[in-house]
Short mmCIF file of C-alpha atoms and ligand atoms in Angstrom, two decimals:
data_model
loop_
_atom_site.label_atom_id
_atom_site.label_comp_id
_atom_site.label_asym_id
_atom_site.label_seq_id
_atom_site.Cartn_x
_atom_site.Cartn_y
_atom_site.Cartn_z
CA MET A 1 -19.09 -4.11 -50.63
CA SER A 2 -18.02 -0.83 -49.09
CA THR A 3 -15.47 -0.72 -46.28
CA LYS A 4 -16.47 1.09 -43.12
CA LYS A 5 -14.15 3.66 -41.54
CA SER A 6 -13.92 1.54 -38.38
CA ASP A 7 -12.73 -1.49 -40.43
CA VAL A 8 -9.88 0.56 -41.91
CA PHE A 9 -8.89 1.72 -38.42
CA LEU A 10 -9.02 -1.86 -37.10
CA SER A 11 -6.82 -3.27 -39.87
CA LYS A 12 -4.33 -0.44 -39.31
CA THR A 13 -4.10 -1.07 -35.59
CA GLU A 14 -3.85 -4.85 -36.06
CA ASN A 15 -0.81 -4.48 -38.35
CA LYS A 16 1.14 -2.34 -35.93
CA GLY A 17 3.12 -5.15 -34.34
CA ILE A 18 4.72 -5.12 -30.91
CA LEU A 19 7.25 -2.40 -31.74
CA GLY A 20 4.61 -0.16 -33.35
CA GLU A 21 2.36 -0.54 -30.34
CA PHE A 22 5.23 0.19 -27.97
CA ILE A 23 6.16 3.36 -29.90
CA GLU A 24 2.53 4.50 -30.02
CA SER A 25 1.73 3.99 -26.38
CA ASN A 26 5.06 5.39 -25.13
CA ILE A 27 5.91 8.14 -27.62
CA THR A 28 3.55 9.21 -30.39
CA ARG A 29 0.34 9.09 -28.32
CA ARG A 30 1.90 10.95 -25.41
CA LEU A 31 0.97 14.53 -26.05
CA ILE A 32 2.54 17.56 -24.48
CA PRO A 33 -0.04 19.56 -22.49
CA LYS A 34 -0.85 23.03 -23.84
CA GLY A 35 0.16 24.83 -20.67
CA LEU A 36 3.62 23.22 -20.34
CA SER A 37 6.19 25.95 -19.72
CA TRP A 38 9.81 25.91 -20.92
CA PHE A 39 10.85 24.99 -17.38
CA GLY A 40 8.74 21.85 -17.68
CA CYS A 41 10.98 20.69 -20.54
CA MET A 42 14.29 20.96 -18.66
CA GLY A 43 14.35 17.30 -17.49
CA GLY A 44 13.88 16.01 -21.05
CA LEU A 45 16.43 18.51 -22.38
CA SER A 46 18.94 17.38 -19.71
CA LEU A 47 18.50 13.84 -21.00
CA LEU A 48 19.02 15.02 -24.59
CA ALA A 49 22.20 16.88 -23.56
CA PHE A 50 23.48 13.71 -21.82
CA MET A 51 22.87 11.66 -24.95
CA ILE A 52 24.70 14.19 -27.14
CA GLN A 53 27.68 14.02 -24.75
CA LEU A 54 27.58 10.23 -24.92
CA VAL A 55 27.60 10.07 -28.74
CA THR A 56 30.25 12.77 -29.26
CA GLY A 57 32.33 11.25 -26.41
CA ILE A 58 32.32 7.81 -28.04
CA PHE A 59 33.54 9.42 -31.28
CA LEU A 60 36.37 11.26 -29.45
CA MET A 61 37.46 8.02 -27.73
CA PHE A 62 38.64 6.71 -31.11
CA TYR A 63 41.31 9.44 -31.20
CA PHE A 64 42.09 10.51 -27.62
CA VAL A 65 45.36 9.21 -26.15
CA PRO A 66 45.54 9.48 -22.33
CA GLY A 67 49.27 10.17 -22.07
CA GLU A 68 51.09 13.06 -20.43
CA ASP A 69 52.38 14.39 -23.74
CA GLU A 70 49.92 12.82 -26.16
CA ALA A 71 46.62 14.07 -24.64
CA ILE A 72 46.74 17.65 -25.95
CA ALA A 73 48.30 16.53 -29.25
CA SER A 74 45.54 13.96 -29.83
CA ILE A 75 42.80 16.55 -29.17
CA GLN A 76 44.50 18.90 -31.61
CA ARG A 77 44.71 16.12 -34.18
CA VAL A 78 40.94 15.51 -33.94
CA SER A 79 40.23 19.23 -34.25
CA HIS A 80 42.54 19.90 -37.19
CA SER A 81 43.00 16.70 -39.20
CA VAL A 82 39.93 14.49 -38.77
CA PRO A 83 36.95 15.31 -41.05
CA TYR A 84 34.23 17.03 -38.97
CA GLY A 85 36.35 16.31 -35.88
CA TRP A 86 36.43 19.99 -34.94
CA ILE A 87 32.65 20.24 -34.60
CA ILE A 88 32.34 17.00 -32.61
CA GLN A 89 35.13 18.15 -30.29
CA ARG A 90 33.54 21.60 -29.87
CA ILE A 91 30.10 20.14 -29.13
CA HIS A 92 31.61 17.80 -26.51
CA ALA A 93 33.49 20.70 -24.89
CA VAL A 94 30.64 23.27 -24.88
CA GLY A 95 27.82 20.77 -24.19
CA PRO A 96 28.58 20.29 -20.47
CA HIS A 97 28.10 24.01 -19.76
CA ILE A 98 24.65 23.85 -21.35
CA MET A 99 23.84 20.53 -19.63
CA ILE A 100 24.72 21.89 -16.17
CA GLY A 101 22.46 24.90 -16.82
CA LEU A 102 19.63 22.58 -17.90
CA VAL A 103 20.00 20.25 -14.89
CA PHE A 104 20.04 23.21 -12.47
CA SER A 105 16.95 24.77 -14.10
CA HIS A 106 15.18 21.37 -13.87
CA MET A 107 16.10 21.09 -10.19
CA LEU A 108 15.03 24.65 -9.38
CA ARG A 109 11.60 24.08 -10.93
CA ILE A 110 11.14 20.95 -8.80
CA LEU A 111 12.32 22.87 -5.72
CA PHE A 112 10.16 25.98 -6.16
CA LYS A 113 7.04 24.02 -7.11
CA GLY A 114 7.55 21.66 -4.15
CA ILE A 115 7.41 18.62 -6.47
CA TYR A 116 10.07 16.82 -4.34
CA ARG A 117 7.45 16.08 -1.64
CA HIS A 118 5.86 12.66 -1.07
CA PRO A 119 5.55 10.46 -3.18
CA ARG A 120 8.49 11.90 -5.14
CA GLU A 121 11.29 11.76 -2.53
CA LEU A 122 13.26 9.10 -4.44
CA HIS A 123 12.97 11.08 -7.68
CA TRP A 124 14.65 13.92 -5.81
CA VAL A 125 17.36 11.72 -4.23
CA SER A 126 18.24 10.01 -7.53
CA GLY A 127 18.16 13.47 -9.19
CA ALA A 128 20.55 14.90 -6.58
CA CYS A 129 22.96 12.00 -7.27
CA LEU A 130 22.66 12.78 -11.00
CA LEU A 131 23.54 16.41 -10.34
CA ILE A 132 26.69 15.44 -8.38
CA LEU A 133 27.68 12.95 -11.11
CA THR A 134 27.10 15.57 -13.84
CA LEU A 135 29.44 17.96 -12.01
CA LEU A 136 32.04 15.19 -11.53
CA MET A 137 31.81 14.38 -15.23
CA TYR A 138 32.52 18.03 -16.01
CA TYR A 139 35.44 18.18 -13.57
CA THR A 140 37.15 14.96 -14.73
CA GLY A 141 36.64 15.90 -18.39
CA MET A 142 38.14 19.33 -17.86
CA LEU A 143 41.31 17.81 -16.34
CA LEU A 144 41.92 15.38 -19.23
CA PRO A 145 43.88 17.75 -21.50
CA PHE A 146 46.18 18.90 -18.66
CA ARG A 147 49.79 18.02 -18.98
CA ASN A 148 51.24 18.07 -15.50
CA THR A 149 50.42 15.14 -13.16
CA ASN A 150 50.08 17.61 -10.27
CA GLU A 151 47.14 19.17 -12.03
CA HIS A 152 45.31 15.83 -11.72
CA GLY A 153 45.92 15.80 -7.99
CA ASN A 154 48.67 13.21 -8.62
CA MET A 155 46.18 10.78 -10.14
CA PRO A 156 47.56 9.08 -13.28
CA LEU A 157 45.84 10.34 -16.41
CA THR A 158 44.74 6.80 -17.33
CA TYR A 159 42.76 6.49 -14.04
CA LEU A 160 41.11 9.84 -14.60
CA TYR A 161 40.24 8.82 -18.17
CA ALA A 162 38.74 5.50 -17.00
CA ILE A 163 36.62 7.33 -14.40
CA HIS A 164 35.47 9.86 -17.03
CA VAL A 165 34.57 7.41 -19.80
CA ALA A 166 33.39 4.38 -17.80
CA GLY A 167 32.94 4.86 -14.03
CA ILE A 168 30.79 8.00 -13.95
CA PRO A 169 28.73 7.27 -17.11
CA LEU A 170 27.89 3.82 -15.70
CA ALA A 171 26.83 5.31 -12.37
CA MET A 172 24.80 7.94 -14.25
CA SER A 173 23.03 5.27 -16.30
CA LEU A 174 22.11 3.44 -13.09
CA PHE A 175 20.73 6.56 -11.38
CA MET A 176 18.92 7.59 -14.57
CA GLY A 177 17.34 4.13 -14.65
CA MET A 178 16.18 4.68 -11.06
CA HIS A 179 15.03 8.25 -11.85
CA PHE A 180 12.92 7.17 -14.82
CA PHE A 181 11.60 4.05 -13.07
CA MET A 182 10.33 6.22 -10.20
CA ILE A 183 8.82 8.76 -12.62
CA ARG A 184 7.08 5.91 -14.48
CA LYS A 185 5.71 4.60 -11.15
CA THR A 186 4.20 7.84 -9.87
CA GLY A 187 3.50 9.52 -13.21
CA ILE A 188 4.78 13.05 -13.53
CA TYR A 189 3.44 16.03 -11.64
CA GLU A 190 1.95 17.70 -14.72
CA PRO A 191 1.10 14.68 -16.89
CA LEU A 192 2.39 14.46 -20.47
C1 HEM B 1 21.22 14.32 -15.57
C2 HEM B 1 20.30 14.88 -14.80
C3 HEM B 1 18.81 14.68 -14.90
C4 HEM B 1 18.03 14.17 -15.92
C5 HEM B 1 18.49 13.66 -17.28
C6 HEM B 1 16.65 14.23 -15.47
C7 HEM B 1 15.56 13.85 -16.23
C8 HEM B 1 14.24 13.95 -15.82
C9 HEM B 1 13.07 13.77 -16.67
C10 HEM B 1 13.12 13.45 -18.16
C11 HEM B 1 11.97 13.92 -15.89
C12 HEM B 1 10.48 13.81 -16.33
C13 HEM B 1 9.97 15.12 -16.93
C14 HEM B 1 10.09 16.31 -15.99
O1 HEM B 1 9.36 16.40 -14.99
O2 HEM B 1 10.93 17.17 -16.29
C15 HEM B 1 12.43 14.19 -14.53
C16 HEM B 1 11.60 14.37 -13.44
C17 HEM B 1 12.03 14.64 -12.15
N1 HEM B 1 13.32 14.96 -11.78
FE1 HEM B 1 14.94 14.84 -12.98
N2 HEM B 1 16.63 14.72 -14.19
C18 HEM B 1 17.91 15.02 -13.81
C19 HEM B 1 18.30 15.62 -12.62
C20 HEM B 1 17.46 15.91 -11.56
C21 HEM B 1 17.84 16.63 -10.36
C22 HEM B 1 19.22 17.25 -10.13
C23 HEM B 1 16.76 16.62 -9.53
C24 HEM B 1 16.63 17.21 -8.14
C25 HEM B 1 17.57 17.17 -7.25
C26 HEM B 1 15.67 15.92 -10.21
C27 HEM B 1 14.42 15.67 -9.70
C28 HEM B 1 13.33 15.24 -10.42
C29 HEM B 1 11.98 15.05 -9.89
C30 HEM B 1 11.53 15.27 -8.41
C31 HEM B 1 11.18 14.67 -10.97
C32 HEM B 1 9.66 14.36 -10.95
C33 HEM B 1 8.94 15.54 -11.54
C34 HEM B 1 7.49 15.25 -11.75
O3 HEM B 1 6.94 14.32 -11.17
O4 HEM B 1 6.91 16.02 -12.53
N3 HEM B 1 16.13 15.52 -11.45
N4 HEM B 1 13.81 14.21 -14.52
#
């Protein structure tokens, strides 16, 4: 007995399982439209940049010591003595500049195309919070290797470190959750 093409397709789809179906309907079957410009990719690229910062940051946390004298020394130890530490440290230090550029380009596209209008007001508000948090992340991270307490505005280095590695990333995750939930609800302006 010969097998029909439709039978083969059916048995393939039946064996996908919940995870396979989830991946298909959310990732592999979502095609990028032909006319999508580079500016249309800036939101996704901002997310990618955030994830790279997260992974490299977790790696650096194993070595960074938030002490007045130890901070610079511990960064130097990662860069010079830990295998591949130099490249992780460099990516984490250069990444924010790229991420800020990506987030601004994303925002400018939304602004100039008027995408912030109803029903996307909350996308814009959560996005604006994400922009402020991205800049705060940059600012607190930049102060970490400083030696003098005055350069932290008299804030102990341990507080600054806690804000940089826990407070702001947690707030960012919350606002990103809101951002993506809203995008899921309305669908995006130029559908993927
Ligand atoms: C860490 C920062 C951010 C990340 C990771 C992020 C990520 C994304 C992603 C992945 C999308 C869906 C695809 C797209 O349209 O590009 C999106 C859409 C959107 N974002 Fe952001 N975004 C960020 C910041 C911002 C900022 C600063 C604003 C404006 C103040 C903003 C406003 C919007 C709006 C209005 C949409 C809906 C666009 C549409 O419906 O097509 N986002 N964002």
